[in-house]
Coordinates of C-alpha atoms in Angstrom, one line a residue:
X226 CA 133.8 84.5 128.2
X227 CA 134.3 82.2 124.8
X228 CA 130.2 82.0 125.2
X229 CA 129.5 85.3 125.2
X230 CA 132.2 86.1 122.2
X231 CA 130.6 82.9 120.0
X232 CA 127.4 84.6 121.1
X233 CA 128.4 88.2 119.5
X234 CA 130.0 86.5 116.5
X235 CA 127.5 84.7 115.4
X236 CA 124.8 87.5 115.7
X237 CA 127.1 89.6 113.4
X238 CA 127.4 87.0 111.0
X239 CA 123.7 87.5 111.3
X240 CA 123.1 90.4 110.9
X241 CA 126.2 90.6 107.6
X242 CA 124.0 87.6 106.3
X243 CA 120.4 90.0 107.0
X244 CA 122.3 93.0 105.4
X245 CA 123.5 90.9 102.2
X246 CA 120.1 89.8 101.5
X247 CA 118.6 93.3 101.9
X248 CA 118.2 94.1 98.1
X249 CA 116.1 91.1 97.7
X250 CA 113.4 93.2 100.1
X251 CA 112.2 94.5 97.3
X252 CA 110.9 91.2 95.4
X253 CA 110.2 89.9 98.5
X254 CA 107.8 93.2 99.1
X255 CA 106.2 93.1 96.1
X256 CA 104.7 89.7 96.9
X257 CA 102.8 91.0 99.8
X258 CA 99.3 90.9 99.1
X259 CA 96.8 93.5 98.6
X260 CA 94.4 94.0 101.5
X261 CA 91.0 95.3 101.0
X262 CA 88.4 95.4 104.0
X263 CA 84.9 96.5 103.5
X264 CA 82.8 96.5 106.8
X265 CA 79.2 97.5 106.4
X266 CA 77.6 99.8 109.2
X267 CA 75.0 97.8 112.0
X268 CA 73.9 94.9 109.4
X269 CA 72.7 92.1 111.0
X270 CA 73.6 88.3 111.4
X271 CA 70.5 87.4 109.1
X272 CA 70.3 90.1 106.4
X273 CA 72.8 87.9 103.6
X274 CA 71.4 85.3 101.9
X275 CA 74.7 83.0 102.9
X276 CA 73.6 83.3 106.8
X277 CA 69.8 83.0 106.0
X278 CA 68.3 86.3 104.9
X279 CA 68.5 87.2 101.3
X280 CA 65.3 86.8 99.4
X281 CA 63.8 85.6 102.4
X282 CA 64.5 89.4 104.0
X283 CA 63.3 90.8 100.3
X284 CA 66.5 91.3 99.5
X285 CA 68.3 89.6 97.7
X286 CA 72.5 89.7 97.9
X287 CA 73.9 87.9 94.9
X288 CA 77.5 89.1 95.2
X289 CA 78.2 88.8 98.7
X290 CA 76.4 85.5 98.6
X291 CA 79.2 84.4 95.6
X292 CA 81.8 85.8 98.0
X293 CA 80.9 83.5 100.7
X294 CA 80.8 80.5 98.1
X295 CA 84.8 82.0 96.8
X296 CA 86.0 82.0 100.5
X297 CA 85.4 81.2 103.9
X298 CA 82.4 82.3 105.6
X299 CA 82.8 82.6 109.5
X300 CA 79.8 81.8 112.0
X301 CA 81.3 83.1 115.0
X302 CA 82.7 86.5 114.4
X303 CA 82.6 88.9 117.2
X304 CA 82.9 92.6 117.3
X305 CA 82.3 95.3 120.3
X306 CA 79.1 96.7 121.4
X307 CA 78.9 99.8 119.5
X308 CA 80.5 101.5 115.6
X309 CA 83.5 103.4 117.3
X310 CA 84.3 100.6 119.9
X311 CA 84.6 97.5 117.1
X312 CA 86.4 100.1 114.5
X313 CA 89.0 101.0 116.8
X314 CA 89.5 97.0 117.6
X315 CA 89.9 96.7 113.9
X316 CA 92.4 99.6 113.9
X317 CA 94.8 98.3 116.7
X318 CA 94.1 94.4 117.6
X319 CA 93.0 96.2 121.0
X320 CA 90.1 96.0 123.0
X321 CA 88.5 99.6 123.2
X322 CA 88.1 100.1 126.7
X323 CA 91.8 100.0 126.4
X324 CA 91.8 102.9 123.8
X325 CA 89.9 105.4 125.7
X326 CA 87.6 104.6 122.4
X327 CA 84.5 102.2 124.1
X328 CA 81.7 104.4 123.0
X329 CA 80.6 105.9 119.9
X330 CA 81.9 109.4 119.0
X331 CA 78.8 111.2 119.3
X332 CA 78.2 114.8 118.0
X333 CA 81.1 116.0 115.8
X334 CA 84.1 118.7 117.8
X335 CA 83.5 116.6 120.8
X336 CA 86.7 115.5 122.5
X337 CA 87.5 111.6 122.0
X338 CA 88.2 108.8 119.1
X339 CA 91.4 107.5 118.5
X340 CA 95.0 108.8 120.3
X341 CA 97.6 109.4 118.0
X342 CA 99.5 107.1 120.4
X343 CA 97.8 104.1 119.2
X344 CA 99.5 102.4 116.5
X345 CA 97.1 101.1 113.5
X346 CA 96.8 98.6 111.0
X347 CA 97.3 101.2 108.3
X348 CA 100.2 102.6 110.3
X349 CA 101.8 98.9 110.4
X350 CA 101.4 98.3 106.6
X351 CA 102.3 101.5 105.8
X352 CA 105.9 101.0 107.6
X353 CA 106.1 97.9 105.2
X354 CA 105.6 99.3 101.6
X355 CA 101.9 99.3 101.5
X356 CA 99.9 102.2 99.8
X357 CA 96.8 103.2 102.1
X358 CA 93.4 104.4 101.5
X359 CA 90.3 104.8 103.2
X360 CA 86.8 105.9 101.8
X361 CA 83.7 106.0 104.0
X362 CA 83.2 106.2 107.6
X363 CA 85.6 106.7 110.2
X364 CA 84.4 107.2 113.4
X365 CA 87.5 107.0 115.5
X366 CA 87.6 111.1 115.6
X367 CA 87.5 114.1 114.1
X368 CA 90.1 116.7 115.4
X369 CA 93.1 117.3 113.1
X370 CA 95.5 115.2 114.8
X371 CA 92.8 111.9 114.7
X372 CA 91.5 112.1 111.3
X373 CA 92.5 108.7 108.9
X374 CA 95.4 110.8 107.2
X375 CA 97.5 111.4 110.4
X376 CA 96.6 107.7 111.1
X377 CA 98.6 105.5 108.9
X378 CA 96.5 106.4 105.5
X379 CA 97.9 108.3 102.0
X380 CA 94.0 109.4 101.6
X381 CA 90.6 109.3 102.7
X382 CA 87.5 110.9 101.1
X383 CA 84.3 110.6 103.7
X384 CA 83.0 111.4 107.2
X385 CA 84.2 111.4 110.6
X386 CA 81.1 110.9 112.7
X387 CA 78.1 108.4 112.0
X388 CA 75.5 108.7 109.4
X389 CA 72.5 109.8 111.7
X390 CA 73.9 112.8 111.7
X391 CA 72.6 113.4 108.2
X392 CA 69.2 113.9 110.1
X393 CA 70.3 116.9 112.4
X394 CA 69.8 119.4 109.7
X395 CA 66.0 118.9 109.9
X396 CA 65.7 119.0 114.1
X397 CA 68.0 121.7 114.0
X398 CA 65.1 123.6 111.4
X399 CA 62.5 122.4 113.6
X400 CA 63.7 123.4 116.8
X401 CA 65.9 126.8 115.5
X402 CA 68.8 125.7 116.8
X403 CA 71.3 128.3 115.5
X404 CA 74.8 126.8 116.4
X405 CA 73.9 123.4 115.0
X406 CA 72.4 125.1 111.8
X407 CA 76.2 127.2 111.2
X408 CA 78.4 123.9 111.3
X409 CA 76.9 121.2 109.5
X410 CA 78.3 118.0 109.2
X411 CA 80.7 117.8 106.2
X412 CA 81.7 115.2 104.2
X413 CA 86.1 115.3 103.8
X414 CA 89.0 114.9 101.6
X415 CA 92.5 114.6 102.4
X416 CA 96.1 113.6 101.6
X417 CA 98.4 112.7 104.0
X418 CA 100.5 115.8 105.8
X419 CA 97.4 118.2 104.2
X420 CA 94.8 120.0 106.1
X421 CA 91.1 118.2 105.7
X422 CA 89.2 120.2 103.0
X423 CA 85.6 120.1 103.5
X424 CA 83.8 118.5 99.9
X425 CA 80.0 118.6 101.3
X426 CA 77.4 118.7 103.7
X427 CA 76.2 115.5 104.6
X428 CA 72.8 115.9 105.0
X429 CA 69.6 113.4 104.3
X430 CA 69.7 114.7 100.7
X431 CA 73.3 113.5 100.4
X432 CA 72.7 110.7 102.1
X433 CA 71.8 108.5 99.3
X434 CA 74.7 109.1 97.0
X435 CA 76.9 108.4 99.7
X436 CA 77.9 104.9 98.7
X437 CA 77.7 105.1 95.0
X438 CA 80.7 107.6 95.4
X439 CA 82.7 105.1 97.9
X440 CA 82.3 102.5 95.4
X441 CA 83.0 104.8 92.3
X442 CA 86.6 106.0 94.5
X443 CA 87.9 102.3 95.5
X444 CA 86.9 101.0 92.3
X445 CA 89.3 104.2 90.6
X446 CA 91.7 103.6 93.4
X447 CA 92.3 99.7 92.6
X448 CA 92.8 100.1 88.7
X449 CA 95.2 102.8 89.2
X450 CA 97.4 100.5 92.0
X451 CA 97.1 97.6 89.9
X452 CA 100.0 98.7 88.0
X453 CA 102.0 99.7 90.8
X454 CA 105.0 98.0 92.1
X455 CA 103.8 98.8 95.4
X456 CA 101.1 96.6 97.5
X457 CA 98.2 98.4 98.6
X458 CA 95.6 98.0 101.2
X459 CA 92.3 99.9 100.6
X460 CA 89.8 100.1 103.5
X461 CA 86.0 100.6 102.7
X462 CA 83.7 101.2 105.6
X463 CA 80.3 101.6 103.9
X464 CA 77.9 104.0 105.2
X465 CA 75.1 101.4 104.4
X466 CA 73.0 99.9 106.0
X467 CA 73.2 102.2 109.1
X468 CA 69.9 105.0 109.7
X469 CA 69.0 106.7 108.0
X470 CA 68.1 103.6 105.4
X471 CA 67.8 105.9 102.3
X472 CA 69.0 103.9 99.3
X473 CA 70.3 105.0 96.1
X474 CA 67.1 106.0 94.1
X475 CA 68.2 103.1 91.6
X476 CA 67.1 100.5 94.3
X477 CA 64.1 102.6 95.6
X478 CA 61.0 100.7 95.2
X479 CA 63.2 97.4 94.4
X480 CA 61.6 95.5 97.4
X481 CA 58.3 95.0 99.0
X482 CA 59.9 94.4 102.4
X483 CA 60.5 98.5 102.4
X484 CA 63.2 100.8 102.3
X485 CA 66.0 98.7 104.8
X486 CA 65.6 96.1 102.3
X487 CA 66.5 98.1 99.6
X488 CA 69.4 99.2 101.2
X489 CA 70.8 96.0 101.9
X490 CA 70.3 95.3 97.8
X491 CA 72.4 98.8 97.3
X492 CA 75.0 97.6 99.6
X493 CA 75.2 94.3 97.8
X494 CA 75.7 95.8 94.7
X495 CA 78.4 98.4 96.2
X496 CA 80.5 95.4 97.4
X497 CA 80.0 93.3 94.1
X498 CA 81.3 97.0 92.1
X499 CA 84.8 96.5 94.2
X500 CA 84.9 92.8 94.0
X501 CA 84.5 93.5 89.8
X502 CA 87.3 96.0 89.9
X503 CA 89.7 93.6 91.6
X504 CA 88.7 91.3 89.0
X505 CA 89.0 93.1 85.7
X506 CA 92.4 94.6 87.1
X507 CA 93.6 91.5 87.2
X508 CA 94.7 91.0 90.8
X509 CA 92.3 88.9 92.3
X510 CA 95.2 86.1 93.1
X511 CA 96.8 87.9 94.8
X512 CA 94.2 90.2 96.7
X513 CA 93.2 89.4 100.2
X514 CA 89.7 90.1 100.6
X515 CA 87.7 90.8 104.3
X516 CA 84.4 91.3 104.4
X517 CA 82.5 91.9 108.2
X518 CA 79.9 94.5 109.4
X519 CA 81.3 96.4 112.9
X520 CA 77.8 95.5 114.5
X521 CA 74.4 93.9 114.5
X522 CA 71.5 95.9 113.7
X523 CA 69.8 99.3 115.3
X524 CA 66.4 99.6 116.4
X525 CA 66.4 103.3 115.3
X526 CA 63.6 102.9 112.6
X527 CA 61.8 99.9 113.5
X528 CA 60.4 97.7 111.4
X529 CA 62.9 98.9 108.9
X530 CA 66.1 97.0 110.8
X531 CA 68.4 94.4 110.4
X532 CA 67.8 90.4 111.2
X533 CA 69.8 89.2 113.6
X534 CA 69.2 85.7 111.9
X535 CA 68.7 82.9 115.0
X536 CA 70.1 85.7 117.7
X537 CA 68.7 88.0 120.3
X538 CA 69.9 91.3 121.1
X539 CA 70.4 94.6 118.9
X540 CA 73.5 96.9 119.0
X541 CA 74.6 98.6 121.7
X542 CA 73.9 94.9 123.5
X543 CA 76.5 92.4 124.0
X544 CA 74.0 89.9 123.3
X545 CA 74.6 87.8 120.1
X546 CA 72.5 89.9 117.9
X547 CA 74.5 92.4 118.2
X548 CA 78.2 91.0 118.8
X549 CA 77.8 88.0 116.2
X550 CA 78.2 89.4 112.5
X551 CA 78.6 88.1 109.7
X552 CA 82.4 88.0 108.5
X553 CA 83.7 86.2 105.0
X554 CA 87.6 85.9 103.5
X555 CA 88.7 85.5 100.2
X556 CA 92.4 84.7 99.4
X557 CA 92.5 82.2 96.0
X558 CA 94.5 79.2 96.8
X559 CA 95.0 80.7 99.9
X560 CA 91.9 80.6 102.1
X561 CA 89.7 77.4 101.6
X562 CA 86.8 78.5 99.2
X563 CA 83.4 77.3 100.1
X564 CA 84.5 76.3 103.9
X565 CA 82.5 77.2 106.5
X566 CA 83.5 77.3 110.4
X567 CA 82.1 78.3 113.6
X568 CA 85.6 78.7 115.5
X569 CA 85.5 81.9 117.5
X570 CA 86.7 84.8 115.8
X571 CA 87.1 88.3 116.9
X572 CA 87.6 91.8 115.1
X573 CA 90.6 92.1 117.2
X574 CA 92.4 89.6 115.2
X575 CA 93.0 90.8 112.1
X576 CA 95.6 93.3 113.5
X577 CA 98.2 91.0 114.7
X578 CA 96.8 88.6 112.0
X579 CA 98.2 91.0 109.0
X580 CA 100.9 92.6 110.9
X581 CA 102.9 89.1 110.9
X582 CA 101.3 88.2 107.4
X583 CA 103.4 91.3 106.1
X584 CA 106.8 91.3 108.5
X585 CA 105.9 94.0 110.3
X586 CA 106.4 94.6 114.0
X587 CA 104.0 94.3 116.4
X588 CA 103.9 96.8 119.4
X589 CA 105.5 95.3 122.8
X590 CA 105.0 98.4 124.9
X591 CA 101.3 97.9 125.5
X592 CA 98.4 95.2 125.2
X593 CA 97.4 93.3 122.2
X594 CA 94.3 91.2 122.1
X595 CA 93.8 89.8 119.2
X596 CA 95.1 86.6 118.2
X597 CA 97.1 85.7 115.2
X598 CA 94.8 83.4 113.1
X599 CA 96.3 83.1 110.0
X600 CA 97.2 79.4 110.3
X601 CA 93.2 78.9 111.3
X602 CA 92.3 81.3 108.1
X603 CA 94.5 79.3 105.6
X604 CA 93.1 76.4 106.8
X605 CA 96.1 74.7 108.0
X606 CA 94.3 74.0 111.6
X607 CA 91.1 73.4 112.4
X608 CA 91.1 75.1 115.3
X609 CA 90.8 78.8 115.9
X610 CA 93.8 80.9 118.3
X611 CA 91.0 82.3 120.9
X612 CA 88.5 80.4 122.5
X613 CA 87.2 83.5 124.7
X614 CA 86.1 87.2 123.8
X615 CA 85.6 89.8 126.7
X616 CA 82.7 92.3 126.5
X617 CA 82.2 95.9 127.3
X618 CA 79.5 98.3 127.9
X619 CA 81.6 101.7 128.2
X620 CA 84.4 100.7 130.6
X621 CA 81.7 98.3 132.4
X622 CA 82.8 94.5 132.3
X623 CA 79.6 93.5 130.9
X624 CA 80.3 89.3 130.3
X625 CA 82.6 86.8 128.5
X626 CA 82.1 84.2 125.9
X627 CA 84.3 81.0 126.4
X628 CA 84.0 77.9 124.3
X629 CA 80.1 78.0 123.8
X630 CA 79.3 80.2 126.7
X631 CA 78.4 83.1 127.2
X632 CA 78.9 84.2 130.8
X633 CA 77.2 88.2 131.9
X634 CA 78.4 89.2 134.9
X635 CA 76.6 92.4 134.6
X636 CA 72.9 92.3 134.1
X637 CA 71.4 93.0 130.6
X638 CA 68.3 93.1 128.9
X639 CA 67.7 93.5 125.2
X640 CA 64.7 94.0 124.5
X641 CA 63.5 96.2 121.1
X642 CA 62.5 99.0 122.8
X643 CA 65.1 99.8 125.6
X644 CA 68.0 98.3 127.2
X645 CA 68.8 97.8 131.0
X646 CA 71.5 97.0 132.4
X647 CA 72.2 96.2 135.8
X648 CA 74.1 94.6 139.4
X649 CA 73.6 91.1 139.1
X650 CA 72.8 88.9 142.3
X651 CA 74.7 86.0 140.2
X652 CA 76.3 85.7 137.0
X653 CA 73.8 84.3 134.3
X654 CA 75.0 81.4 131.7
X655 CA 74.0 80.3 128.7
X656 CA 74.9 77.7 126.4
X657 CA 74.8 79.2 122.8
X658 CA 74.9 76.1 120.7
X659 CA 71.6 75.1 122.8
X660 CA 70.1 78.6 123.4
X661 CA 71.2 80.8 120.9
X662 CA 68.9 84.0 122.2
X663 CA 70.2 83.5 125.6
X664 CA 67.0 82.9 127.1
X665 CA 67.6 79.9 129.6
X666 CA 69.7 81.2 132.1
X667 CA 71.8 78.1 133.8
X668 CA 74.1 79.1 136.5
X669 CA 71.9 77.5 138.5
X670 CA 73.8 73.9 137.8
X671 CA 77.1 75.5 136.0
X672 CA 78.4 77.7 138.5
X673 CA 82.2 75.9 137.1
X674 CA 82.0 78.0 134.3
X675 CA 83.1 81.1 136.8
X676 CA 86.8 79.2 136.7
X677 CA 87.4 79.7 133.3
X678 CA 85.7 83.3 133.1
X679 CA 88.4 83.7 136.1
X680 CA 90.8 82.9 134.4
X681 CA 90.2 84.6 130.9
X682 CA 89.5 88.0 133.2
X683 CA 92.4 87.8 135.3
X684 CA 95.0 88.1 132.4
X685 CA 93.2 91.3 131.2
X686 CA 93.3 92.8 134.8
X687 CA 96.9 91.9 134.9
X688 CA 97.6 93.7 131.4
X689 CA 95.8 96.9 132.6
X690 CA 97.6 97.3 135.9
X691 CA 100.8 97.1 133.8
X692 CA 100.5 99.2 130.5
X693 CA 97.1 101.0 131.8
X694 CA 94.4 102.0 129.6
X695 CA 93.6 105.4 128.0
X696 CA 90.6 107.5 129.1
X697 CA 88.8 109.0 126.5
X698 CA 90.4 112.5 124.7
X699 CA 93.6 111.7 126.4
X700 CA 96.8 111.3 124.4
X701 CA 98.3 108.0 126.1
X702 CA 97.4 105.8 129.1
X703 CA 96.9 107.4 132.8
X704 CA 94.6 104.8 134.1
X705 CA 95.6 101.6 136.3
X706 CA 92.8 99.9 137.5
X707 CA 89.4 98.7 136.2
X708 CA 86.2 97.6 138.7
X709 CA 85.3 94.2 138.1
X710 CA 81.8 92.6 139.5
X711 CA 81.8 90.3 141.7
X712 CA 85.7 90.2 143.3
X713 CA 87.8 92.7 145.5
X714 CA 90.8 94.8 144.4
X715 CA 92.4 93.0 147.3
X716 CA 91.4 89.5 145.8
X717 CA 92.2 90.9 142.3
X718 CA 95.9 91.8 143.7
X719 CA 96.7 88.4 145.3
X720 CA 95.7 86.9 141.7
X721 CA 97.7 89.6 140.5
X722 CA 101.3 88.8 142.9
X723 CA 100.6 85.6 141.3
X724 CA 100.6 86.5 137.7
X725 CA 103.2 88.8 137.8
X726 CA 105.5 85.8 139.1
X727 CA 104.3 83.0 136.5
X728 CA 105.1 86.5 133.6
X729 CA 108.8 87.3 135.2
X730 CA 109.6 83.6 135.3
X731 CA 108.0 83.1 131.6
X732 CA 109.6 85.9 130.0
X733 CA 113.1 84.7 131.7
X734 CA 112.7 81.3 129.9
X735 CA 111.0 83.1 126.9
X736 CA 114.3 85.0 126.3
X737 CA 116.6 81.8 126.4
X738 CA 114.6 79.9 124.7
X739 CA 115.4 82.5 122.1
X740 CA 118.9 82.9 122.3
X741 CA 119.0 79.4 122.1
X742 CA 117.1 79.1 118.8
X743 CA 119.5 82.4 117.4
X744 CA 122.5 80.1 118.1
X745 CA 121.2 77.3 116.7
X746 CA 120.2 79.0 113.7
X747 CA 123.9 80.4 113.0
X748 CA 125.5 77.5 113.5
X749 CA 123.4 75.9 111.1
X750 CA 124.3 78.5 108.6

């Protein structure tokens, strides 16, 4: 009885302690860094000069390349399969197939993208002072209650849906279409709390422009938050370099390698406008800047694609070409400058990764993959948080990377001109610091690797059969179970009476362990 009183005692001592120190929030608050993440749309592994394109590709990328040189530049960054999957990852630390989000939104007013359920980055800093902005793409839905405004963000000027959509217009001409030719694809405006407002139709003449305006907004947008009290964190998600490849008519004709390679030099510049506004503002200490693209490259308008630099695979694949990106920090005196490290990495991180950089709270009523890496980022270890990355194709298992392996237990080839996938007799294995295309299959001799794959998969089945997963359009999870090749539900549920024992008995001594530490910590005050 004298325990449990010390026990409440001291935790309102606590909490008088917490509620005395409340005004300092404030200070505290206004020390958070700003956030600004730019992600370019399908550019590949080997399009930057800093990961071996550049004037080799015809195109040169000055200020990205200086970024890479201010920061840390990150060799094994991994993303989803496809635009909507890897943005929704970005969004929520969660892998898609979770999200009911695992394929791209496809033709705009079709159900899908992101449930209001799902809690977001923007959402997350928003709860902790943080102004929010978005310009550019979204592709995580466009029905009212899914657009960027009633997720987390004051504003957003852009476009719901993908760029290729700029080309419907024309088919729709060509092939007299009607219903497509009376709701064009618009370009939107909104405020948090407002209704959308249509600002243009986003056609290939627009198309273009597109960027130039993105920049022009966040550039605005930083010199007028600047001089705010308040932290802000600006989101960019450029339309460039995905299809249609129709640069600025500045850069046309800039390269001889053709029109791609101009738009890689447009989206170069775009990045190096916002990285000069952050400069002449004055806020570059204290501005933490991310750089990634969501994907690899397209085939859409071969020869005019991406590089996937010493990779194989194009998106949609979850071959490196098309899960490997390339993926730089800045943080002055923060982030090592000029480091360089090829410690797995995944989108998924950076949501639990600024959600504890800031205070706030992460979720505990659902699944979180990503990994806190902010120790790894700052430099402070070595050694990266994850050391395995599970791939989808749509809510199809399609392999794992662990260590550096890459382990598909569902048949896939990537070639340029279609892609098959398919039941596998075996798994296939490769070893990517020896065969980075994944063309020397060796399961043959390293059928061992299947225990660690095991045992990466198994927590994932475990997660789903406890906070389930959403189906796409729906509002919150209804689905339990997932089919994974190669192993029974029944041998999946006696793995699974297994886990659910070592998780009660862990989050028993979890929650002394912490009770213990409370005490502790009182006493010492």
């Amino acid at each position: 009885m004298q325990l449990i009183q010390s026990i409440f005692i001291r935790a309102a001592l606590m909490l008088a302690i917490g509620l005395f120190l409340f005004p300092m929030s404030a200070a505290v608050a206004a020390k958070k860094p700003n956030i600004v993440i730019m992600l370019s749309d399908n550019l590949g592994y080997g399009d930057l000069g800093s990961y071996g394109g550049g004037i080799v590709r015809g195109a040169p990328t000055p200020q990205l390349d200086k970024l890479a040189e201010q920061g840390t530049r990150f060799t094994n960054f991994n993303v989803e399969t496809e635009c909507t999957p890897s943005r929704s990852a970005l969004m929520t630390g969660r892998l898609a197939v979770r999200s009911g989000t695992m394929r791209a939104v496809g033709v705009p007013g079709l159900p899908g993208g992101l449930a209001p359920w799902e809690v977001t980055i923007a959402e997350v800093l928003k709860e902790e002072g943080y102004d929010t902005a978005i310009y550019g793409k979204w592709h995580l839905g466009s029905r009212a209650e899914r657009i960027p405004t009633e997720q987390g963000f004051d504003e957003w000027w852009g476009f719901p849906f993908s760029t290729d959509v700029t080309m419907y217009q024309r088919s729709y001409k060509r092939y007299n279409f009607e219903i497509g030719l009376k709701r064009p694809p618009y370009i939107f405006e909104s405020r948090r709390g407002e209704k959308a407002q249509k600002v243009k139709i986003y056609n290939e003449e627009m198309r273009p422009y597109v960027d130039k305006i993105i920049a022009e907004k966040s550039a605005d947008y930083i010199k007028k938050h600047a001089k705010s009290d308040k932290p802000f964190f600006l989101y960019i998600p450029w339309s460039l370099v995905h299809h249609p490849s129709i640069p600025h008519p500045d850069f046309a004709g800039k390269s001889m390698a053709g029109r791609y390679a101009e738009a890689v030099m447009e989206h170069d510049h775009r990045v190096g406008q916002v990285l000069a506004a952050i400069e002449e503002a004055g806020i570059a200490d204290n501005t933490l800047v991310i750089y990634a693209s969501d994907n690899g490259p397209d085939r859409s308008e071969y020869p005019y694609v991406g590089d996937s630099g010493p990779f194989r695979g194009y998106l949609g694949t979850i071959h490196e070409g098309s899960i490997r990106t390339p993926m730089i920090m800045r943080w002055p005196d923060k982030i090592p400058a000029g480091r360089v490290t090829n410690e797995i990495v995944a989108i998924h991180d950076f949501f639990p990764t600024l959600t504890n950089l800031v205070g706030g709270e992460i979720p505990d009523d659902r699944a979180i993959d990503g990994k806190d890496q902010m120790d790894f980022f700052q430099g402070k270890t070595e050694k990266s948080a994850r050391e395995s990355v599970l791939f989808f194709s749509g809510d199809t298992l399609m392999g794992v990377k662990w260590r550096q392996f890459k382990i598909f237990i569902t048949g896939e080839d990537a070639g340029r001109t279609e892609t098959e996938v398919n039941k596998l007799w075996k798994p296939r294995m490769y070893s990517l610091l020896e065969d980075p295309k994944e063309m020397n299959d060796i399961s043959e001799h390293e059928l061992w690797l299947l225990e660690p794959t095991f045992m990466t998969v198994m927590p994932f089945i475990y997660s789903v059969d406890k906070y389930g997963l959403v189906e796409p359009g729906d509002d919150e999870p209804t689905r339990y179970s997932l089919k994974i090749p190669f192993y029974t539900w029944d041998q999946m549920e006696i793995s699974l009476s297994a886990l659910k024992k070592q998780f009660i008995k862990k989050k028993v001594v979890d929650t002394w362990n912490n009770l213990k530490k409370k005490v502790w910590k009182s006493e010492e005050q």
